[in-house]
Every structure is written in structure tokens, then in C-alpha cells.
CSV table of C-alpha atoms in Angstrom, one decimal:
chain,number,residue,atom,x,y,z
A,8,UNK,CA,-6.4,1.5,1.3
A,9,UNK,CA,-4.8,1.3,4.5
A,10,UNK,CA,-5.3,3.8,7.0
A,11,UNK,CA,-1.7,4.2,7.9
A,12,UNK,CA,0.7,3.4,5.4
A,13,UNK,CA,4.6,2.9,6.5
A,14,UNK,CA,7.9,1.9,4.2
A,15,UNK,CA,8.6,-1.9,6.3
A,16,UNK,CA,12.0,-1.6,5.3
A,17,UNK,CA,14.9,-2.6,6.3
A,18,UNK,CA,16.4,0.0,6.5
A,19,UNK,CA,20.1,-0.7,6.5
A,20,UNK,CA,22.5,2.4,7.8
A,21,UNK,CA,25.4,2.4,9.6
A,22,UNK,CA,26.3,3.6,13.2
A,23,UNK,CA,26.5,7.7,12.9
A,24,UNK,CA,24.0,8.0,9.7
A,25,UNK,CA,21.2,10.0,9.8
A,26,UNK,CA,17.8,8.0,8.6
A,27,UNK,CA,14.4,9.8,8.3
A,28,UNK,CA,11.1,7.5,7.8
A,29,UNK,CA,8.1,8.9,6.6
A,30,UNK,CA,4.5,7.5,7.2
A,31,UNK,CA,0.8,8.8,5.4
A,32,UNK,CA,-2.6,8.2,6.7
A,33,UNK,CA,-5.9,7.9,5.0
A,34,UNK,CA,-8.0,10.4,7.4
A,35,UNK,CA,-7.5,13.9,6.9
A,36,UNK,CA,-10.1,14.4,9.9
A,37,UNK,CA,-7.0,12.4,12.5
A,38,UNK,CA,-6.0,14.9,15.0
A,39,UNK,CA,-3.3,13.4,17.0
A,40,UNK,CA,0.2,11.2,16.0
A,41,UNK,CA,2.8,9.7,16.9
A,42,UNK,CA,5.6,7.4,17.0
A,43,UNK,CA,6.3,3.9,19.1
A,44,UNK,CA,9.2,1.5,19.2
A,45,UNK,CA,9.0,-2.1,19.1
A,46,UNK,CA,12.3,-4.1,19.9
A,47,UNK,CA,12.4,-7.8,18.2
A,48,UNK,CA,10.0,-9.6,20.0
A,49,UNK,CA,8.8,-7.2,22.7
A,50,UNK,CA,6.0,-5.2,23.2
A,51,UNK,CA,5.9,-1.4,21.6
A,52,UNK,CA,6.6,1.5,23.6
A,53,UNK,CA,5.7,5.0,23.0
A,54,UNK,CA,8.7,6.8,21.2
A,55,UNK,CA,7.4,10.4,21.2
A,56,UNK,CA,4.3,12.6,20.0
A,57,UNK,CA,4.5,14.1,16.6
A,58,UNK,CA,2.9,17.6,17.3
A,59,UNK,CA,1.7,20.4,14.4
A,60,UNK,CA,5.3,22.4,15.0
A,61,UNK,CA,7.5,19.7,15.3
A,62,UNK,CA,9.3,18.3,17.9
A,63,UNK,CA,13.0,17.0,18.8
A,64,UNK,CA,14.2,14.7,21.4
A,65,UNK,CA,18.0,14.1,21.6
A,66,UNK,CA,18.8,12.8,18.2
A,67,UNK,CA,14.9,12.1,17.3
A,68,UNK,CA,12.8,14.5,15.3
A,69,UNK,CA,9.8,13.9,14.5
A,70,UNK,CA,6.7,16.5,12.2
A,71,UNK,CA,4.0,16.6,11.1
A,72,UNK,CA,2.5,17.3,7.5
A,73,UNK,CA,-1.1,17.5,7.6
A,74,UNK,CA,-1.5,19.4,3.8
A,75,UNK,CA,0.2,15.7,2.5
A,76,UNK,CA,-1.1,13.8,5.4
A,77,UNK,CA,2.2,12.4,6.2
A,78,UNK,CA,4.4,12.4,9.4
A,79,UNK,CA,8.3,11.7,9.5
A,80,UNK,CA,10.8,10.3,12.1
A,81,UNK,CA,14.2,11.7,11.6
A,82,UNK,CA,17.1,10.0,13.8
A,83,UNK,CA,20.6,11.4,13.3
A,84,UNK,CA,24.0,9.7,14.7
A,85,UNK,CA,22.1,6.3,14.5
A,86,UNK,CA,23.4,4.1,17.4
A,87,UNK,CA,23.6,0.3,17.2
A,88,UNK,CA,20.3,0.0,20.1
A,89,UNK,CA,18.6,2.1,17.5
A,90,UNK,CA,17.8,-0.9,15.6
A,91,UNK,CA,14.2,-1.7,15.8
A,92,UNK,CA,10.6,-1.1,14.2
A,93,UNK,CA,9.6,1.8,14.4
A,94,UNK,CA,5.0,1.8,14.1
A,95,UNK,CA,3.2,4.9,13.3
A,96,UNK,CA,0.4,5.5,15.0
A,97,UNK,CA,-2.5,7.8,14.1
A,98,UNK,CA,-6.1,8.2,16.4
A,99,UNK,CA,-9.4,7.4,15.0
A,100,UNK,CA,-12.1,10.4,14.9
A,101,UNK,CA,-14.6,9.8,17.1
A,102,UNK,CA,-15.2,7.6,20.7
A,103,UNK,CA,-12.2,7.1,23.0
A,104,UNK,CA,-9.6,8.1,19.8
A,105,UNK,CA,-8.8,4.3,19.8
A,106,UNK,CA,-5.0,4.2,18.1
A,107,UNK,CA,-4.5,3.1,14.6
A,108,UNK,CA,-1.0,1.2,14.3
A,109,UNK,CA,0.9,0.8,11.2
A,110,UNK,CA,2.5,-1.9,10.1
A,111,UNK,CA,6.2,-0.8,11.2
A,112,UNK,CA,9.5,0.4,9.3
A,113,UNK,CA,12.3,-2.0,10.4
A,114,UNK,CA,15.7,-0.1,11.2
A,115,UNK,CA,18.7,-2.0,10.9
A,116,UNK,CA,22.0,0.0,12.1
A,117,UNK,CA,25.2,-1.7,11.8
A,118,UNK,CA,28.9,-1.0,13.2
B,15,UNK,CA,4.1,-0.8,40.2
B,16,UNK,CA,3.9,-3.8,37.6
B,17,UNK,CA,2.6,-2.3,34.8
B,18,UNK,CA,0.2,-4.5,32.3
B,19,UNK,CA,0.9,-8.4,33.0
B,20,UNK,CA,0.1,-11.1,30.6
B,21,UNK,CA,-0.1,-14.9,31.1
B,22,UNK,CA,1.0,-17.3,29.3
B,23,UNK,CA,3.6,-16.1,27.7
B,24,UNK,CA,3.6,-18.9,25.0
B,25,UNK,CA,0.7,-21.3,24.2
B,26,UNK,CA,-0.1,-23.8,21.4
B,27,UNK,CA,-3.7,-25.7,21.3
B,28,UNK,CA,-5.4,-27.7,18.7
B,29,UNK,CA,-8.1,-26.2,16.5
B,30,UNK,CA,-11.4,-26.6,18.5
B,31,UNK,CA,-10.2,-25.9,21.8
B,32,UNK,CA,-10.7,-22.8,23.9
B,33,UNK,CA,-9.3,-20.8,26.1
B,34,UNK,CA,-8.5,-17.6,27.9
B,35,UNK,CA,-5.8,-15.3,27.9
B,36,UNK,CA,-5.1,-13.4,31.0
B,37,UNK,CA,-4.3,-9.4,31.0
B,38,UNK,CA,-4.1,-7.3,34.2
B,39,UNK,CA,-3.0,-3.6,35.0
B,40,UNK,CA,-2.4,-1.9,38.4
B,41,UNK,CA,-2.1,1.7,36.9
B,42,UNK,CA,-5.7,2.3,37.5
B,43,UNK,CA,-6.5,3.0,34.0
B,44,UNK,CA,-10.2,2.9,32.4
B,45,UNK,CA,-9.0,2.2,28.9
B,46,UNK,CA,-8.0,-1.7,27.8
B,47,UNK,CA,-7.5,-3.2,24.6
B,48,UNK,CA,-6.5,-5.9,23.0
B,49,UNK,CA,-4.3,-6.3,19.8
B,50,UNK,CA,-3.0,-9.1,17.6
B,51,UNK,CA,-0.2,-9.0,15.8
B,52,UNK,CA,0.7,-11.0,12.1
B,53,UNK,CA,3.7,-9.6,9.8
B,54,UNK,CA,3.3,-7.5,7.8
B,55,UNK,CA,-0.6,-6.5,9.2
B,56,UNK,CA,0.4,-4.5,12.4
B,57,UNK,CA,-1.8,-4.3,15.3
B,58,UNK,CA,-5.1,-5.1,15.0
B,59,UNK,CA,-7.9,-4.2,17.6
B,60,UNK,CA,-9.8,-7.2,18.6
B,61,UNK,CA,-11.2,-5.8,21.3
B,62,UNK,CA,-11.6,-2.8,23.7
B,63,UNK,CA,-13.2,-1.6,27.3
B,64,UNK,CA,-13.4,2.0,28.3
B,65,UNK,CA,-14.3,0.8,31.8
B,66,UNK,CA,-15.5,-1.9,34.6
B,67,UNK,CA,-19.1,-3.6,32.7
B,68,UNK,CA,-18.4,-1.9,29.1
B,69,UNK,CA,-16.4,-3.3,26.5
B,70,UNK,CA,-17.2,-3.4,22.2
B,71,UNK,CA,-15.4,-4.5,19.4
B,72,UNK,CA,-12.7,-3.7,17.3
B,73,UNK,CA,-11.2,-4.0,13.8
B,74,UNK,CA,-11.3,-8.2,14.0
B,75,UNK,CA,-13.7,-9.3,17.0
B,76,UNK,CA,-15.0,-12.6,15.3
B,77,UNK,CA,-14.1,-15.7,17.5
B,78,UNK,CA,-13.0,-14.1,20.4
B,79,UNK,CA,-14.5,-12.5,23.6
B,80,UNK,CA,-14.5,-10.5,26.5
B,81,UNK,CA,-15.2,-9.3,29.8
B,82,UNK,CA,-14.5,-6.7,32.0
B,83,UNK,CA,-15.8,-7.3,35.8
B,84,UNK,CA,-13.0,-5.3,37.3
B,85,UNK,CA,-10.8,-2.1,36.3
B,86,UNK,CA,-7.7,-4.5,36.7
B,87,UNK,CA,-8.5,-7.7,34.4
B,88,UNK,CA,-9.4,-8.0,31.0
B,89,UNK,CA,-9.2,-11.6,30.1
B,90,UNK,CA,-9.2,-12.4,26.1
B,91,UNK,CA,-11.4,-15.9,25.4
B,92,UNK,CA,-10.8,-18.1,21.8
B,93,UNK,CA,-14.1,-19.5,21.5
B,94,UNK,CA,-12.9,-22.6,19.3
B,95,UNK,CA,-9.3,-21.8,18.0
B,96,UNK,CA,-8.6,-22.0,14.3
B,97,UNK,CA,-5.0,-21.6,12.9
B,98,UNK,CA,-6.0,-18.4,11.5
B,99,UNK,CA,-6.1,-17.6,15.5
B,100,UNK,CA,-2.2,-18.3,15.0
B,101,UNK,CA,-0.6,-14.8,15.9
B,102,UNK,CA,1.1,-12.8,19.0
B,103,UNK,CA,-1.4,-11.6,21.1
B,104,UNK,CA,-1.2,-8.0,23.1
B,105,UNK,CA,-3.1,-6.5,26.2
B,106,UNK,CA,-2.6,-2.9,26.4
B,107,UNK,CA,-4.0,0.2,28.8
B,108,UNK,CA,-4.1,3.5,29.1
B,109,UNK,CA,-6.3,7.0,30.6
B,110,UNK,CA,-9.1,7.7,28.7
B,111,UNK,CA,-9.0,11.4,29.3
B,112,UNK,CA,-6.1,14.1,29.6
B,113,UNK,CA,-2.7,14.6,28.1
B,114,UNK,CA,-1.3,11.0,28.7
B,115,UNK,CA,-4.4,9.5,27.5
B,116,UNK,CA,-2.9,8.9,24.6
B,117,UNK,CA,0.6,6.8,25.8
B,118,UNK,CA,-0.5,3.4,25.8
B,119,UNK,CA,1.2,0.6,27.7
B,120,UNK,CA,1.3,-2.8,26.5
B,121,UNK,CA,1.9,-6.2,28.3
B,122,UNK,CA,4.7,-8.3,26.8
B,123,UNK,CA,2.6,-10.5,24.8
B,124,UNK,CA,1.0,-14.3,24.3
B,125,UNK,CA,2.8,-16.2,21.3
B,126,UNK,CA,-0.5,-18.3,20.3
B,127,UNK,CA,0.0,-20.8,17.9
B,128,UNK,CA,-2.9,-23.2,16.5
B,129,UNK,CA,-2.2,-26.6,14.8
């Protein structure tokens, strides 16, 4: 099983929709998450932390279930530059918390 | 300020050769990695250095080294490529310690292809 599990998508939505991606890991012990962006062909960028309460940032929301071990990105009014993969990304217990990367849920929004 | 810096940006070789991919950072951080990336996998840790003269391995080490003489460079070597070596290649770097430890910055990437 992998450690972080992620929907690849597409997922196809047009501009305005709300779209919410959800993302489970293996390691109950994991203490820290959250989400990057990778454009098509470019290196990922950190997104935002997913912290035990929740947290919002403009139209992105992002929380944390540790009972289920998953964590969700929520976007609402989906803009066209949202489209993108979005990786989850989970830290390893133990020595430096070297970052586990999913695979990726593509977002495709369209006019 | 440029950030993590990768060279070449695209390379091909023939299985058997070697050769070394270049990574540097300037944002003076003691944490460098390096990824690879196939569909549908996601990143993979090859390797990682927590500082100058330290480095160990990560998820997929085999045929591949490296070095770290200075906080700046982490170079990536391919021993003898094989076209399982075939993949987009990312340097990253980050703090080991405090509340951005954890917001890692990646270069732009190598596009290594093996025939």
C-alpha cells in the first residue's frame, strides 16, 4: 500500500465550481501535511499547510482528518489558472521528516 | 536571490554512459534532496543531505550518487544510465529546523531520457 494515496483525476469542472480532493495516508504516526501545486511541466510549489483545525486561504481550504487518516483540498469559484496537479504531501516519522509526495490529482477547469 | 538552479535542463545519453547533474541553492539551507519523477509514481527520493560532508539514501538510491562538499551544490551522478533512468529529475532544498522547515523549494528540473 502506498503511503499517500491521491484520486489522479482529471478532474473536469468549469470556471466558478467548487471542487474538493481528498487524499489518505498509510501512517497514523505522520504529524505534519500539506498541499503543493505543480503546473504542467514545472516544478511543485508549496500550496498551503493542512493544520489539525483547518485552514482557508482565499478560495482554498484545506483539513485535516486524522481519525480517517485523510486530508482534503477544497477550492471554490475555480478559476481557469487553477488548472494543475495538485500532490499531497505527508512527513515521514523519524530523522529530518523527509516529505512523502503523492502521486497528484490533476484539475482541469474549463471556461 | 536565485533560488535552487539546475543544469541541463534537458539531456539524452546512451545506456552505459555517465554523468552528473548539477543542483545549486543560495538560500543557505542545510536540507537537499533529490527526487525523480515518472507518471503516475510521484516523487521519489533518490537521494538526501542534511548538510556540507553528510548525505544517505532515499526511497530509490541504486545507480546513482552523491556528494555534498559545499552547502550550495549537490550534484546528482548516473553511474552507467539504463532506460529505466528515463525520468524528470528534481533538486530540491529547504531549513532543517523551524516553522519553514517544512516549505521545500524545488529547481525546475532535468528531462533525462535514456536510449
Amino acid at each position: 500500500r502506498k503511503e499517500v494515496e491521491q484520486d489522479p483525476g482529471p478532474f473536469n469542472v468549469p470556471e466558478g465550481a467548487t471542487v474538493a480532493f481528498n487524499c489518505t495516508y498509510s501512517n497514523s504516526a505522520s504529524q505534519s501535511f500539506f498541499w503543493y501545486r505543480q503546473d504542467c511541466r514545472k516544478e511543485p510549489k508549496l500550496l498551503m499547510s493542512v493544520y489539525s483545525s483547518g485552514n482557508e486561504d482565499g478560495r482554498f481550504t484545506a483539513q485535516l482528518n486524522r481519525a480517517s487518516q485523510y486530508i482534503s483540498l477544497l477550492i471554490r469559484d475555480s478559476k481557469l489558472s487553477d488548472s494543475a496537479t495538485y500532490l499531497c504531501v505527508v512527513t515521514q516519522v523519524g530523522g529530518y521528516n523527509k516529505l512523502i509526495f503523492g502521486a497528484g490529482t490533476r484539475l482541469a477547469v474549463h471556461p | 536571490n536565485a533560488g535552487v538552479t539546475q543544469t541541463p535542463k534537458f539531456q539524452v545519453l546512451k545506456t552505459g554512459q555517465s554523468m552528473t547533474l548539477q543542483c545549486a541553492q543560495d538560500m543557505n539551507h542545510e536540507y537537499m534532496s533529490w527526487y525523480r519523477q515518472d507518471p503516475g509514481m510521484g516523487l521519489r527520493l533518490i537521494h538526501y543531505s542534511v548538510g556540507a560532508g553528510i548525505t544517505d539514501q532515499g526511497e530509490v538510491p541504486n545507480g546513482y550518487n552523491v556528494s555534498r562538499s559545499t552547502t550550495e551544490d549537490f550534484p546528482l551522478r548516473l553511474l552507467s544510465a539504463a532506460p529505466s533512468q528515463t525520468s524528470v529529475y528534481f533538486c530540491a532544498s529547504r531549513k532543517t529546523w523551524g516553522a519553514a522547515s517544512y516549505e521545500q523549494y524545488f529547481g525546475p528540473g532535468t528531462r533525462l531520457t535514456v536510449t
